[in-house]
């Protein structure tokens, strides 16, 4: 990939990663509930999901999603349902006072938290549409395609991991200062509301074209 194309890709990937969305809310929620070390595994899941979306788009299945209203709507409403489910579960979760001992934080399996991150990106139709729109901007005709695709995928993964580390770490530090069940419960409801709001926004998202 030519250097100027990669620089453009690098800058765009920071904007994409820093933009508030379901991934940032997911990372902050994990930092709050599970601490940084375990919560950051959710970011790994997000990146794996992002790569899966990238692969789908690259091999052409994303074109089918864009061209088929039925396929798009199925994916769209699956994303709405999943985000709303995450928000409702967060809203209904009982607040537990956070102590300085890492072992006292709520438990979640490694594969479970990674799986949630993967699923969150896989069923978000906006991710497919976004990739369909931006990937061609960084690909230079006349150059080998595979190395360019790999460069774009790795660049987006890097910025996402850095940004989500910030979101997760920030939330985990806030969590250490929560001493009452009521305080934790309020934040759980805030994050739950953000997830449900994301579901509503996703439900009103219209395919460009």
Coordinates of C-alpha atoms in Angstrom, one line a residue:
X1 CA 0.0 0.0 0.0
X2 CA 1.4 3.4 -0.9
X3 CA 2.4 5.6 2.1
X4 CA -0.1 8.4 1.3
X5 CA -3.0 5.9 1.1
X6 CA -2.0 4.3 4.4
X7 CA -1.7 7.7 6.1
X8 CA -5.2 8.5 5.0
X9 CA -6.4 5.1 6.2
X10 CA -4.7 5.6 9.6
X11 CA -6.3 9.0 10.1
X12 CA -9.7 7.8 9.2
X13 CA -9.4 4.7 11.4
X14 CA -8.8 7.0 14.5
X15 CA -11.9 9.0 13.7
X16 CA -13.9 5.7 13.3
X17 CA -12.6 4.3 16.6
X18 CA -13.1 7.4 18.6
X19 CA -16.7 8.0 17.4
X20 CA -19.1 7.2 20.2
X21 CA -21.0 4.1 19.5
X22 CA -22.0 0.7 20.7
X23 CA -18.4 -0.5 20.9
X24 CA -17.3 2.3 23.2
X25 CA -20.4 1.8 25.4
X26 CA -19.6 -1.9 25.5
X27 CA -16.0 -1.3 26.5
X28 CA -17.0 1.2 29.2
X29 CA -19.6 -1.2 30.5
X30 CA -17.0 -4.0 30.7
X31 CA -14.5 -1.8 32.5
X32 CA -17.1 -0.8 35.0
X33 CA -18.3 -4.3 35.7
X34 CA -15.2 -6.5 35.3
X35 CA -12.2 -4.2 35.7
X36 CA -9.6 -3.5 33.0
X37 CA -7.8 -6.8 32.6
X38 CA -11.0 -8.9 32.1
X39 CA -13.0 -6.1 30.5
X40 CA -10.4 -5.4 27.9
X41 CA -11.0 -8.8 26.5
X42 CA -14.3 -7.4 25.1
X43 CA -12.2 -5.1 22.9
X44 CA -10.4 -8.2 21.5
X45 CA -13.8 -9.6 20.6
X46 CA -14.8 -6.3 19.0
X47 CA -11.7 -6.5 16.8
X48 CA -12.3 -10.1 15.9
X49 CA -15.9 -9.2 14.9
X50 CA -14.5 -6.2 12.9
X51 CA -12.2 -8.5 11.0
X52 CA -15.1 -10.9 10.3
X53 CA -17.1 -8.0 8.9
X54 CA -14.1 -6.8 6.9
X55 CA -13.7 -10.3 5.4
X56 CA -17.4 -10.5 4.5
X57 CA -17.2 -7.2 2.7
X58 CA -14.0 -8.1 0.9
X59 CA -15.2 -11.4 -0.5
X60 CA -18.4 -9.8 -1.8
X61 CA -21.1 -10.9 0.6
X62 CA -21.4 -7.3 1.8
X63 CA -22.6 -6.4 -1.7
X64 CA -25.5 -8.8 -1.3
X65 CA -26.4 -7.2 2.0
X66 CA -26.3 -3.7 0.4
X67 CA -28.4 -4.9 -2.7
X68 CA -30.9 -7.0 -0.9
X69 CA -33.5 -5.2 1.3
X70 CA -34.5 -8.5 2.9
X71 CA -30.9 -9.5 3.9
X72 CA -30.3 -6.0 5.2
X73 CA -33.4 -5.8 7.2
X74 CA -32.8 -9.2 8.8
X75 CA -29.4 -8.1 9.9
X76 CA -30.6 -4.7 10.9
X77 CA -33.3 -6.1 13.2
X78 CA -31.0 -8.7 14.7
X79 CA -28.7 -5.9 15.7
X80 CA -31.6 -3.9 17.2
X81 CA -32.7 -6.9 19.2
X82 CA -29.2 -7.7 20.5
X83 CA -28.4 -4.2 21.5
X84 CA -31.7 -3.8 23.2
X85 CA -31.1 -7.1 25.0
X86 CA -27.7 -5.9 26.2
X87 CA -29.2 -2.6 27.4
X88 CA -32.1 -4.3 29.2
X89 CA -29.8 -6.8 30.9
X90 CA -27.5 -4.0 32.0
X91 CA -30.5 -2.0 33.2
X92 CA -31.9 -4.9 35.3
X93 CA -28.5 -5.9 36.7
X94 CA -28.2 -5.3 40.5
X95 CA -25.7 -2.8 41.6
X96 CA -22.9 -4.2 43.7
X97 CA -20.5 -2.0 45.7
X98 CA -17.0 -2.0 44.1
X99 CA -14.0 -2.6 46.3
X100 CA -10.3 -2.3 45.5
X101 CA -10.0 -6.0 45.4
X102 CA -10.1 -7.3 41.8
X103 CA -11.4 -10.6 43.0
X104 CA -14.6 -9.0 44.2
X105 CA -15.7 -7.9 40.8
X106 CA -18.5 -9.7 39.0
X107 CA -17.3 -12.8 37.1
X108 CA -17.5 -13.5 33.4
X109 CA -15.9 -16.1 31.3
X110 CA -13.1 -15.2 28.9
X111 CA -14.9 -16.7 25.9
X112 CA -18.2 -15.2 26.9
X113 CA -16.9 -11.6 27.0
X114 CA -15.0 -12.1 23.8
X115 CA -18.0 -13.7 22.2
X116 CA -20.2 -10.7 23.1
X117 CA -17.7 -8.4 21.4
X118 CA -17.6 -10.5 18.3
X119 CA -21.4 -10.7 18.1
X120 CA -21.8 -6.9 18.7
X121 CA -19.9 -6.1 15.5
X122 CA -21.1 -9.1 13.5
X123 CA -24.8 -8.1 13.7
X124 CA -24.4 -4.4 13.3
X125 CA -25.4 -3.5 9.7
X126 CA -23.9 -0.1 10.0
X127 CA -20.5 -1.8 10.2
X128 CA -21.0 -3.5 6.9
X129 CA -22.3 -0.4 5.2
X130 CA -19.4 1.6 6.6
X131 CA -16.8 -0.9 5.4
X132 CA -18.4 -1.0 2.0
X133 CA -18.1 2.7 1.8
X134 CA -14.5 3.2 3.1
X135 CA -12.5 0.2 2.0
X136 CA -12.4 1.2 -1.7
X137 CA -11.0 4.7 -0.7
X138 CA -7.8 3.1 0.5
X139 CA -7.2 0.6 -2.2
X140 CA -4.9 1.6 -5.1
X141 CA -5.6 0.0 -8.4
X142 CA -2.5 -1.6 -10.0
X143 CA -1.1 -2.8 -6.7
X144 CA -1.6 -6.2 -5.2
X145 CA -4.9 -6.3 -3.4
X146 CA -4.2 -8.8 -0.6
X147 CA -1.4 -6.8 1.1
X148 CA -3.6 -3.6 0.9
X149 CA -6.6 -5.4 2.5
X150 CA -4.3 -6.8 5.3
X151 CA -2.8 -3.3 5.9
X152 CA -6.3 -1.7 6.2
X153 CA -7.5 -4.5 8.5
X154 CA -4.5 -4.3 10.8
X155 CA -4.7 -0.5 10.9
X156 CA -8.3 -0.5 12.0
X157 CA -7.6 -3.2 14.6
X158 CA -4.7 -1.2 16.1
X159 CA -6.6 2.0 16.6
X160 CA -9.6 0.2 17.9
X161 CA -7.6 -1.7 20.5
X162 CA -5.9 1.6 21.6
X163 CA -9.1 3.6 21.9
X164 CA -11.1 0.8 23.6
X165 CA -8.3 0.4 26.1
X166 CA -8.9 4.1 27.0
X167 CA -12.6 3.6 27.3
X168 CA -12.2 0.4 29.4
X169 CA -9.5 1.9 31.6
X170 CA -11.5 5.1 32.3
X171 CA -14.6 3.2 33.3
X172 CA -12.6 0.8 35.5
X173 CA -11.1 3.7 37.4
X174 CA -14.5 5.2 38.0
X175 CA -15.7 1.9 39.2
X176 CA -13.1 1.8 42.0
X177 CA -14.7 4.9 43.5
X178 CA -18.2 3.5 43.6
X179 CA -18.8 2.5 47.2
X180 CA -22.5 1.9 47.3
X181 CA -25.0 -0.3 45.6
X182 CA -27.0 2.7 44.6
X183 CA -24.1 4.3 42.8
X184 CA -23.3 1.2 40.8
X185 CA -27.0 0.7 40.0
X186 CA -27.3 4.2 38.6
X187 CA -24.3 3.7 36.3
X188 CA -25.6 0.4 35.2
X189 CA -28.9 2.1 34.2
X190 CA -26.9 4.8 32.4
X191 CA -25.0 2.3 30.3
X192 CA -28.1 0.2 29.8
X193 CA -30.0 3.2 28.6
X194 CA -27.1 4.0 26.2
X195 CA -27.3 0.5 24.7
X196 CA -31.1 0.7 24.3
X197 CA -30.6 4.2 22.7
X198 CA -28.1 2.6 20.3
X199 CA -30.8 0.0 19.5
X200 CA -33.3 2.8 18.7
X201 CA -30.8 4.7 16.5
X202 CA -30.0 1.4 14.7
X203 CA -33.7 0.8 14.1
X204 CA -34.1 4.2 12.4
X205 CA -30.9 3.8 10.3
X206 CA -31.7 3.7 6.6
X207 CA -29.5 2.1 4.0
X208 CA -27.9 4.6 1.8
X209 CA -28.6 4.3 -1.9

